Amino acid sequence: MKWRSVAAAALALASAAATVLVATPASADAALRVHAQARGKFIGTALATSPLANETAYRNIAQSEFNQVTAENAMKWSDTEPNDNQYTFSGADQIVNFATANNQQVHGHTLVWHSQTPGWVQNLSATNMRTAMNDHIATVVGRYASNPTVVSWDVVNEVFEENGSFRSSFWYNTLGSSFIADAFRAARAADPDARLCINDYNVEGINAKSTAMYNLVSQLRSQNVPVDCVGFQSHLSTQYGFPNDLQQNLQRFANLGVQVRITELDVRIQGSRTSAKDATQATYYRNVVNACLAVTACAGVTIWGFTDKYSWVPDTFPGEGFALLYDNNYSQKPSYTAVHDALDDGTNPTDTTPPTTPGAPTASGITSSGASLSWTASTDSGGSGLAGYNVYNSSGTQIATSTTNSATLSGLSASTAYTVYVRARDGAGNLSSNSTSTTFTTTGGSSDTTAPTTPGTPAASSITSSGATLSWTASTDSGGSGLAGYNVYNSGGTQIATSTTNSATLTGLSASTAYTVYVRARDGAGNLSSNSASVTFTTTGGSTGGCTVAATLQTQWGGGYVVQPVTVTNGSSARTSWAITFTLPSGHTIVGSWNAVLTVSGNTVTARNAAYNGNLGSGASTTFGFQVARPSSDTSTASGYTCA
Ligand code: XIL
């Protein structure tokens, strides 16, 4: 059986669960990570936080096929430190936690880059920019320094032009090339055990750019600058031909004593898919994997995503697409088979050893409709690694899956006895023996008809481009079944999160978007409270705004302040309008503005261009200003400026 689709594999597991099953594929059918591990290499993927939070099919492939992950965006500067010294790690932690749960390593990407770095960094003086860089590296690398999941970092990214000169970036133009050595030293100081890489594109073949990289790495290492590794992005397109000297190029870097790795592989095709184009693409993938296999110092290959459903290619290279291993429906393409077969040398042993038997589950938090289970974890020694657990009821039906040694059951019937057991599964699909069963009885659901009290108005905090944290004053329940938790709804009444405490984390939101949400409490009998009052918050700008904003606090006094200039700088395409959003601390009110039209919704202010300053050519900027009144004891100011 080829693992054509995750659904098919899951079905096979579920249908065989009642019998004694070891769903062991033949060697040629094991997951990519099983073969890669047998060859001593990693096989990685970039992960995007939104599908990781929202799509089971995405998670299943990410965890079963890959043993290394890179955050596609969540660890970049604009995500981790959007404002000076204000760090948000929700997306980065999401990826690291996923990797930890699935026995995967994380490659940190990326610390110092000219792109996806906020405007406040770009406009600093040389002294302040160097301090900001060192602080950023110390904080971001330091956060994961003692976390064994995070093993390496792209310290600097894309520092060369195509002709081999240093890229004319704000880093280079402000600090000269010294920022490169400084960045590596700061990263080494923050985590002495992490492998530190320099990364770039169009350096796969031997050319002016890769030779400049070679000379820089050689020079830095002779100066004892801690450069451990060189990353070759490998964003390839079938229209430009395959870099046939890839292996030779990797080897010349390896001869400098550094590790090499393929960091962002994808292979674009032009126009629509045909079997001929698929075949050419598959050859490119096979060639890259074979080149890495042939070079001892090549640690592995990371692919820049895995499904064409979520690829940066169509947005970035008009007319090109279909660059990855799975199609939009998560079906494997010839490119998958090429990577698989290149990694599978036909002799490596397949993992046929199931994980150890998990402990008997214990049930807690039992309500009339659900319960939490936890159990002693299994271990896996067969090579493919522990992938997670399946939970079954007494008739052998799988009722939940989990990647950790706990699971939450929901949708149960009241006053009913449930007998459940768990089995562990590994990356090759082997299932452990059944754990001992546990029986628990849900609480009675019939007599309690009293709803909990109405919860307080939620307050939004830690707002990022894709998520936010809500918290509210708790409800109480007097009907007998007890407070069970809360549901969170959007303004259309759709339930978007649940929580068992008086706070919730929202993920997978869209950037630069206003969300209005309210909560209802629920009790153990399923009674729902009235709606709380609503709160509106606006997610910060994502990475695609095409414009940047920098705000200057011009003056302030006890009861107010003036922000000016707020400089709006356009990206590369001309535009006819712009909109800046920012957040006012509570109790602050706008008392005047100039050169923009301001609207206020809750704590969010949107400043749109005036009639005369909406047109901005490529790279052009304009300014506006505003004045705010605030309580006289308050020293906070508006923050979170984003441009759309
Ligand atoms: C890309 C991401 O894939 C996109 O989602 C984002 O909008 C832009 O950046 N080189 C890199 C990666 O080092 O970080 C880039 O990722 C692709 C090029």
XYZ file of C-alpha atoms and ligand atoms in Angstrom:
662
model
C 0.000 0.000 0.000
C 1.356 3.383 -0.996
C 0.297 6.117 1.418
C -1.672 7.800 -1.327
C -3.652 9.799 1.140
C -3.688 10.284 4.831
C -7.392 9.563 4.909
C -6.812 6.144 3.394
C -4.107 5.372 5.917
C -6.277 6.561 8.788
C -9.161 4.438 7.528
C -6.924 1.420 7.351
C -5.838 2.029 10.917
C -9.368 2.556 12.141
C -10.902 -0.428 10.366
C -8.212 -2.759 11.596
C -8.198 -1.379 15.101
C -10.455 -4.019 16.540
C -8.175 -6.788 15.341
C -4.472 -7.158 15.969
C -2.936 -4.675 13.595
C 0.543 -3.739 12.654
C -0.078 -1.560 9.598
C 3.459 -1.849 8.420
C 4.053 -0.705 4.888
C 6.754 -2.444 2.906
C 10.070 -0.641 2.806
C 9.242 1.322 -0.327
C 6.063 2.575 1.290
C 7.375 4.057 4.503
C 7.128 7.786 5.106
C 9.854 10.158 3.896
C 11.138 10.653 7.437
C 11.683 6.922 7.937
C 13.866 6.675 4.853
C 15.664 9.953 5.535
C 16.531 8.851 9.043
C 17.872 5.565 7.717
C 20.176 7.570 5.423
C 21.321 9.854 8.253
C 19.653 12.958 6.765
C 16.749 15.136 7.756
C 13.757 15.707 5.507
C 12.077 18.972 6.426
C 9.162 21.179 5.522
C 8.234 24.797 6.067
C 5.050 25.122 8.122
C 2.433 27.875 8.033
C 0.625 28.522 11.312
C -2.903 28.908 9.973
C -3.394 25.500 8.292
C -1.392 23.948 11.117
C -4.045 25.217 13.520
C -7.027 24.529 11.309
C -6.521 21.538 9.000
C -6.208 17.959 10.141
C -4.959 16.773 6.743
C -2.182 19.377 6.839
C -1.151 18.358 10.343
C -1.222 14.652 9.521
C 1.185 14.967 6.595
C 3.405 17.438 8.420
C 3.848 15.069 11.328
C 4.055 11.769 9.514
C 6.335 12.636 6.585
C 8.911 15.072 7.993
C 11.392 14.999 10.851
C 12.491 18.638 10.678
C 10.399 21.818 10.362
C 11.038 25.478 9.585
C 8.529 28.238 10.365
C 7.585 29.707 6.992
C 7.001 33.113 8.602
C 6.357 32.797 12.346
C 9.946 33.281 13.514
C 10.723 36.265 11.294
C 11.370 39.644 12.892
C 8.047 41.165 11.852
C 6.270 38.296 13.605
C 8.417 38.051 16.724
C 9.221 41.733 17.483
C 6.757 43.917 15.578
C 7.462 46.845 17.900
C 10.666 47.692 19.715
C 11.095 45.282 22.614
C 7.540 43.929 22.263
C 7.889 40.254 21.498
C 5.156 37.865 20.413
C 5.971 34.184 20.207
C 2.531 32.669 19.724
C 3.196 31.478 16.158
C 6.786 30.467 16.878
C 5.714 28.507 19.959
C 2.911 26.851 18.005
C 5.458 25.464 15.540
C 7.962 24.456 18.225
C 5.261 22.719 20.287
C 4.009 20.858 17.232
C 7.542 19.703 16.440
C 8.177 18.616 20.023
C 4.969 16.594 20.064
C 5.983 14.866 16.840
C 9.615 14.156 17.546
C 10.791 16.694 14.959
C 13.618 19.213 15.043
C 13.096 22.926 14.366
C 15.412 25.001 12.201
C 14.979 28.649 13.273
C 14.366 31.046 10.379
C 15.480 33.839 10.289
C 17.186 36.399 12.547
C 18.683 39.121 10.335
C 17.127 39.751 6.926
C 16.285 42.823 4.843
C 12.732 41.587 4.300
C 9.843 41.079 6.758
C 11.611 43.356 9.229
C 9.539 46.188 10.726
C 10.005 49.808 9.712
C 11.130 50.795 13.192
C 14.312 48.751 12.734
C 15.039 50.068 9.258
C 15.020 53.701 10.350
C 17.355 53.395 13.354
C 20.744 55.079 13.641
C 23.788 52.809 13.286
C 24.308 52.523 17.040
C 20.675 51.813 17.764
C 20.348 49.388 14.856
C 23.278 47.303 16.107
C 21.776 47.283 19.610
C 18.357 46.309 18.241
C 19.935 43.459 16.255
C 21.873 42.107 19.237
C 18.822 42.394 21.512
C 16.603 40.668 18.973
C 19.029 37.763 18.531
C 19.571 37.415 22.286
C 15.835 37.327 22.977
C 14.657 35.114 20.117
C 17.523 32.609 20.229
C 17.596 32.801 24.017
C 13.940 31.847 24.268
C 14.653 28.413 22.771
C 18.270 27.957 23.905
C 17.403 25.304 26.468
C 14.725 23.724 24.262
C 16.201 20.617 22.604
C 13.696 20.830 19.735
C 15.286 23.978 18.255
C 18.637 22.887 16.869
C 19.781 25.496 14.349
C 19.227 29.051 13.080
C 19.488 31.016 9.878
C 21.426 33.900 11.405
C 21.711 36.069 8.314
C 19.649 35.619 5.173
C 20.195 36.815 1.609
C 23.107 39.226 2.116
C 24.315 39.083 -1.500
C 23.272 40.642 -4.786
C 23.294 38.416 -7.871
C 26.719 39.738 -8.956
C 28.300 38.770 -5.629
C 28.501 42.217 -4.064
C 26.880 42.748 -0.688
C 23.169 43.456 -0.965
C 22.385 47.147 -0.667
C 20.042 46.549 2.285
C 19.322 48.849 5.217
C 21.568 46.579 7.282
C 24.531 46.943 4.958
C 23.896 50.588 4.178
C 23.729 51.487 7.877
C 26.272 49.108 9.430
C 28.488 47.892 6.596
C 29.251 44.168 6.340
C 30.248 44.012 10.030
C 26.655 43.230 10.974
C 27.183 39.698 9.644
C 29.970 38.712 12.039
C 28.230 40.526 14.897
C 25.025 38.598 14.269
C 26.790 35.236 14.364
C 28.618 36.126 17.575
C 25.376 37.265 19.216
C 23.639 34.035 18.201
C 26.485 31.887 19.543
C 26.356 33.776 22.839
C 22.596 33.250 23.086
C 22.755 29.496 22.397
C 26.197 27.901 22.320
C 24.704 24.579 21.185
C 22.719 25.758 18.162
C 24.091 25.284 14.663
C 24.388 28.689 12.995
C 23.778 29.093 9.274
C 24.029 31.671 6.513
C 21.329 31.211 3.893
C 20.716 32.469 0.347
C 19.025 31.799 -2.984
C 20.517 31.369 -6.462
C 23.636 29.921 -4.866
C 22.904 26.308 -5.837
C 25.247 26.269 -8.815
C 28.779 27.641 -9.036
C 28.352 31.303 -10.013
C 29.343 34.816 -8.935
C 26.902 34.833 -6.029
C 27.805 31.413 -4.632
C 31.493 32.204 -5.010
C 31.014 35.411 -3.008
C 29.262 33.304 -0.359
C 32.131 30.822 -0.444
C 34.708 33.583 0.028
C 32.731 35.175 2.876
C 32.286 31.893 4.757
C 35.965 31.101 4.307
C 36.972 34.554 5.567
C 34.571 34.541 8.543
C 35.758 31.126 9.678
C 39.397 32.191 9.426
C 38.433 35.032 11.789
C 36.793 32.548 14.199
C 33.331 33.895 13.504
C 30.987 31.007 14.418
C 29.531 30.097 11.004
C 28.656 26.395 11.171
C 26.488 25.869 8.177
C 25.489 27.171 4.747
C 21.891 26.967 3.545
C 21.074 26.711 -0.160
C 17.461 27.833 -0.525
C 16.929 26.078 -3.891
C 13.820 27.856 -5.134
C 14.085 26.263 -8.568
C 12.021 26.717 -11.717
C 11.943 24.238 -14.573
C 12.246 27.155 -17.012
C 15.820 27.927 -15.917
C 17.264 24.414 -16.094
C 18.736 22.337 -13.301
C 22.002 23.505 -11.657
C 23.980 20.433 -12.633
C 26.980 21.483 -10.552
C 24.916 21.471 -7.324
C 26.736 18.475 -5.842
C 30.132 19.907 -6.786
C 29.147 23.255 -5.252
C 27.917 21.646 -2.018
C 31.171 19.715 -1.830
C 33.375 22.813 -2.191
C 31.580 24.412 0.756
C 31.830 21.148 2.710
C 35.570 21.246 2.129
C 35.650 24.519 4.101
C 34.550 22.472 7.109
C 30.945 23.698 7.242
C 27.778 21.691 7.185
C 25.612 22.312 4.124
C 21.880 21.868 3.709
C 19.057 22.479 1.252
C 16.771 24.867 3.120
C 13.795 25.978 1.004
C 13.448 23.603 -1.933
C 10.587 24.049 -4.351
C 10.397 23.529 -8.114
C 8.004 25.802 -9.990
C 6.396 24.926 -13.287
C 4.922 27.407 -15.744
C 1.243 27.428 -16.584
C -0.921 24.446 -15.795
C 0.200 20.960 -14.839
C 0.821 18.264 -17.453
C 2.298 14.842 -16.886
C 5.384 15.902 -18.838
C 5.915 18.935 -16.594
C 5.287 16.820 -13.496
C 7.953 14.405 -14.696
C 10.509 17.167 -15.286
C 9.766 18.603 -11.865
C 10.160 15.170 -10.276
C 13.599 14.870 -11.880
C 14.663 18.168 -10.302
C 13.526 16.977 -6.884
C 15.316 13.650 -7.317
C 18.517 15.418 -8.402
C 18.514 17.701 -5.355
C 17.977 14.835 -2.921
C 20.648 12.757 -4.650
C 23.140 15.649 -4.496
C 22.600 15.960 -0.747
C 22.883 12.201 -0.269
C 26.174 12.224 -2.178
C 27.759 14.872 0.067
C 28.510 13.616 3.566
C 28.382 17.121 5.060
C 24.903 17.728 3.668
C 22.584 17.411 6.681
C 19.323 17.180 4.809
C 16.721 18.727 2.578
C 13.889 21.035 3.628
C 11.048 21.653 1.193
C 9.315 25.046 1.314
C 5.925 23.624 2.300
C 4.467 20.385 1.023
C 1.058 21.094 -0.523
C 0.369 23.314 -3.532
C -2.619 24.549 -1.519
C -0.210 26.581 0.631
C 2.786 27.667 -1.401
C 4.297 31.118 -1.721
C 4.997 30.496 -5.431
C 1.768 31.642 -7.177
C 1.749 34.879 -5.147
C 5.395 35.607 -5.868
C 6.049 34.328 -9.382
C 3.105 35.206 -11.616
C 2.272 32.412 -14.044
C 4.187 29.780 -12.093
C 2.962 27.293 -9.489
C 2.460 23.653 -8.531
C 5.912 23.634 -6.969
C 5.499 21.098 -4.141
C 4.976 17.386 -3.368
C 1.214 17.269 -2.834
C -1.556 18.843 -4.875
C -4.293 21.125 -3.518
C -6.215 18.088 -2.262
C -3.263 16.573 -0.430
C -2.690 13.864 -3.025
C 0.898 12.888 -3.653
C 2.420 14.000 -6.965
C 5.261 12.437 -8.966
C 7.554 14.855 -7.112
C 6.665 13.064 -3.865
C 7.529 9.699 -5.350
C 10.818 11.117 -6.643
C 11.841 12.357 -3.203
C 10.653 9.138 -1.608
C 12.466 6.873 -4.030
C 15.671 8.896 -3.895
C 15.704 8.564 -0.103
C 14.783 4.867 -0.194
C 17.919 2.971 -1.131
C 15.990 -0.298 -1.057
C 18.114 -1.806 1.655
C 17.317 0.286 4.658
C 15.250 -1.542 7.226
C 11.704 -0.426 7.547
C 10.464 0.330 11.018
C 8.386 -2.687 12.026
C 8.738 -2.143 15.766
C 5.588 -0.735 17.357
C 5.816 1.726 20.255
C 5.573 0.433 23.822
C 2.091 0.025 25.279
C 0.795 3.253 26.832
C -0.414 3.372 30.433
C -4.091 2.999 31.322
C -5.888 6.284 30.729
C -7.216 8.174 33.726
C -10.334 10.273 33.254
C -10.744 13.694 34.823
C -12.864 16.773 34.272
C -15.888 14.539 33.673
C -19.023 16.426 32.662
C -22.315 15.310 31.222
C -20.841 15.484 27.711
C -17.092 15.077 27.943
C -13.981 14.072 29.820
C -10.221 14.533 29.714
C -8.005 11.476 29.456
C -4.308 11.234 30.189
C -1.947 8.305 30.343
C 1.690 7.376 30.755
C 3.483 7.983 27.460
C 4.888 5.287 25.202
C 8.357 5.223 23.708
C 9.378 4.135 20.218
C 12.640 2.497 19.280
C 11.997 1.429 15.683
C 13.413 4.553 14.083
C 10.349 6.353 12.800
C 9.577 7.945 16.167
C 6.448 8.196 18.269
C 3.742 9.953 16.256
C 0.806 9.991 18.701
C -2.065 7.987 20.114
C -5.494 6.747 19.114
C -8.313 6.480 21.641
C -10.919 3.691 21.225
C -14.190 2.819 22.888
C -15.054 -0.675 24.072
C -16.277 -1.744 20.646
C -12.954 -0.816 19.092
C -14.143 2.358 17.365
C -11.536 5.098 17.272
C -13.077 8.104 19.047
C -10.126 10.503 19.277
C -6.508 10.953 18.240
C -3.812 12.941 19.949
C -0.180 13.786 19.422
C 0.409 13.995 23.195
C -0.326 11.629 26.051
C -3.695 13.208 26.757
C -6.928 13.743 24.871
C -10.224 15.527 25.366
C -13.414 13.627 24.633
C -16.487 15.637 23.766
C -19.980 14.943 22.481
C -20.593 12.131 24.999
C -24.050 11.297 26.370
C -25.048 12.200 29.911
C -25.220 9.584 32.680
C -23.465 6.998 30.509
C -20.606 4.632 31.299
C -17.740 4.741 28.797
C -14.937 2.193 28.602
C -11.900 3.463 26.702
C -8.347 2.411 25.921
C -5.482 3.902 23.920
C -2.843 2.682 21.466
C 0.345 4.507 20.501
C 1.368 4.901 16.871
C 4.768 5.633 15.328
C 5.824 7.464 12.185
C 5.692 4.283 10.096
C 2.131 3.563 11.164
C 2.866 0.756 13.628
C 0.341 0.564 16.467
C 1.170 -0.552 19.992
C -0.849 -3.103 21.935
C -3.997 -1.861 23.629
C -3.542 -0.156 26.960
C -5.565 -1.344 29.911
C -9.122 0.041 29.708
C -10.667 2.617 31.987
C -14.381 3.074 32.632
C -15.912 6.380 33.679
C -19.490 7.631 33.812
C -20.578 11.016 32.541
C -22.545 13.159 34.947
C -26.328 13.397 34.817
C -27.566 15.953 32.410
C -31.267 16.135 32.908
C -32.084 18.044 36.088
C -29.953 21.194 35.656
C -31.802 23.728 33.526
C -30.223 26.842 35.076
C -27.750 28.590 32.790
C -24.502 30.043 34.180
C -24.303 33.796 34.793
C -23.294 35.993 31.860
C -19.503 36.289 31.509
C -17.778 39.688 31.477
C -16.838 41.522 28.290
C -13.792 39.826 26.781
C -10.586 41.878 26.605
C -8.216 41.211 23.695
C -4.438 41.153 24.190
C -1.311 39.764 22.496
C -2.823 40.674 19.143
C -0.732 39.481 16.206
C -1.399 39.251 12.484
C -3.007 35.831 12.977
C -4.189 35.550 16.549
C -5.149 37.129 19.856
C -5.733 36.188 23.469
C -9.110 36.877 25.047
C -9.894 36.945 28.753
C -13.031 37.849 30.641
C -14.564 37.864 34.088
C -15.659 34.318 34.944
C -19.274 33.149 35.230
C -20.706 31.123 38.083
C -23.143 28.236 37.859
C -25.765 27.368 40.447
C -27.787 24.713 38.640
C -25.866 21.725 39.969
C -23.910 20.508 36.940
C -21.161 23.076 37.468
C -19.432 25.484 35.137
C -17.914 23.517 32.250
C -16.328 26.292 30.196
C -16.998 28.932 27.588
C -17.691 29.219 23.878
C -16.331 32.145 21.870
C -18.380 33.446 18.906
C -17.750 35.928 16.118
C -20.222 38.635 15.174
C -21.966 36.228 12.804
C -22.673 33.903 15.719
C -20.208 31.240 14.568
C -18.396 29.499 17.403
C -14.668 30.101 16.839
C -13.114 28.752 20.045
C -13.933 26.947 23.251
C -12.166 27.096 26.559
C -12.435 25.535 29.979
C -11.049 28.684 31.644
C -11.994 32.357 31.423
C -9.522 32.994 28.633
C -8.988 31.666 25.119
C -6.380 31.905 22.407
C -7.624 32.610 18.899
C -5.425 31.429 16.028
C -5.677 31.336 12.273
C -7.091 34.883 11.993
C -6.517 37.065 8.933
C -4.084 39.952 9.086
C -5.299 43.569 9.306
C -8.858 42.477 9.999
C -11.352 43.702 12.600
C -12.925 40.896 14.653
C -15.948 41.357 16.906
C -16.329 38.537 19.419
C -18.371 37.624 22.469
C -18.478 34.678 24.845
C -21.108 32.475 26.477
C -20.556 30.266 29.485
C -21.737 26.652 29.458
C -22.389 24.270 32.316
C -22.011 20.513 32.595
C -25.585 19.992 31.425
C -25.032 22.007 28.289
C -26.942 25.117 29.380
C -25.569 28.290 27.777
C -25.499 31.711 29.441
C -26.618 34.912 27.720
C -24.113 36.544 25.357
C -21.471 38.705 26.988
C -20.954 42.191 25.597
C -18.773 42.166 22.447
C -15.253 43.395 21.967
C -13.744 44.448 18.629
C -10.045 44.167 17.931
C -8.005 44.367 14.735
C -5.241 41.948 13.861
C -1.940 43.514 12.921
C -0.765 43.777 9.335
C 0.650 40.665 7.762
C 3.664 40.552 5.561
C 1.913 41.383 2.321
C 0.806 44.977 2.929
C 3.292 46.386 0.510
C 3.717 49.483 2.666
C 5.365 50.378 5.944
C 4.562 52.887 8.629
C 6.748 54.628 11.197
C 5.219 56.815 13.920
C 7.071 59.425 15.977
C 5.876 60.667 19.361
C 6.534 64.388 18.922
C 5.503 65.655 22.331
C 3.516 64.567 25.388
C 2.220 66.006 28.651
C 0.147 64.693 31.546
C -3.181 64.652 29.756
C -2.217 63.986 26.135
C 0.281 63.664 23.347
C 0.945 64.424 19.685
C 2.127 61.775 17.235
C 3.769 63.276 14.174
C 5.057 62.619 11.700
C 3.468 59.272 10.996
C 5.327 58.362 7.812
C 3.608 56.033 5.358
C 6.075 54.559 2.859
C 4.733 52.732 -0.152
C 6.091 49.405 -1.437
C 7.016 48.864 -5.034
C 3.590 49.148 -6.731
C 1.930 52.519 -7.133
C -1.250 52.938 -5.044
C -4.162 55.384 -4.869
C -5.090 54.945 -1.215
C -3.711 53.747 2.079
C -5.006 52.857 5.512
C -3.047 52.749 8.734
C -4.440 51.052 11.815
C -3.217 51.473 15.348
C -4.405 50.786 18.865
C -5.323 53.373 21.482
C -4.902 52.404 25.138
C -8.283 52.433 26.866
C -9.372 55.863 28.081
C -7.526 57.637 25.258
C -9.489 59.730 22.741
C -8.489 61.346 19.451
C -8.884 65.138 19.690
C -7.546 66.160 16.296
C -5.744 64.969 13.175
C -4.256 66.405 9.991
C -3.442 65.024 6.537
C -5.566 61.896 7.197
C -9.164 60.925 7.994
C -9.473 58.982 11.242
C -12.237 56.583 12.306
C -12.351 54.912 15.701
C -13.856 51.505 16.502
C -13.336 50.333 20.059
C -9.645 50.764 20.699
C -8.721 50.541 17.031
C -8.141 53.655 14.963
C -8.045 53.549 11.172
C -6.341 56.488 9.460
C -7.113 56.751 5.760
C -5.523 59.108 3.274
C -6.997 62.567 2.769
C -8.313 63.480 -0.708
C -4.937 64.882 -1.727
C -2.355 62.355 -0.433
C -3.656 58.907 -1.416
C -1.562 58.602 -4.561
C 1.842 57.133 -3.761
C 4.256 56.028 -6.440
C 6.738 53.195 -5.961
C 8.678 53.810 -2.739
C 7.043 57.215 -2.188
C 6.011 58.402 1.268
C 3.657 60.865 2.903
C 2.992 61.910 6.479
C 0.112 62.703 8.792
C -0.346 63.451 12.473
C -2.862 63.382 15.302
C -3.392 64.467 18.894
C -4.739 62.326 21.734
C -6.200 63.138 25.153
C -5.586 60.640 27.970
C -6.123 60.382 31.730
C -3.530 62.589 33.356
C -1.982 59.755 35.372
C -1.474 57.639 32.222
C 1.857 57.608 30.391
C 1.031 55.082 27.662
C 0.665 56.034 23.981
C -0.869 54.618 20.817
C 0.886 51.535 19.409
C 0.696 48.683 16.918
C 0.844 50.740 13.718
C 0.251 48.676 10.594
C -0.204 49.647 6.971
C -2.556 48.018 4.460
C 8.508 33.609 2.050
C 7.244 32.965 2.574
O 7.117 31.703 1.972
C 6.045 33.820 2.267
O 4.887 33.301 2.922
C 6.276 35.259 2.713
O 5.198 36.063 2.302
C 7.565 35.787 2.133
O 8.631 34.930 2.496
N 13.484 33.243 1.054
C 13.302 33.042 2.404
C 11.954 32.772 2.925
O 14.289 32.996 3.158
O 11.772 33.282 4.221
C 10.881 33.305 2.019
O 9.609 32.881 2.526
C 11.108 32.829 0.608
C 12.422 33.306 0.087
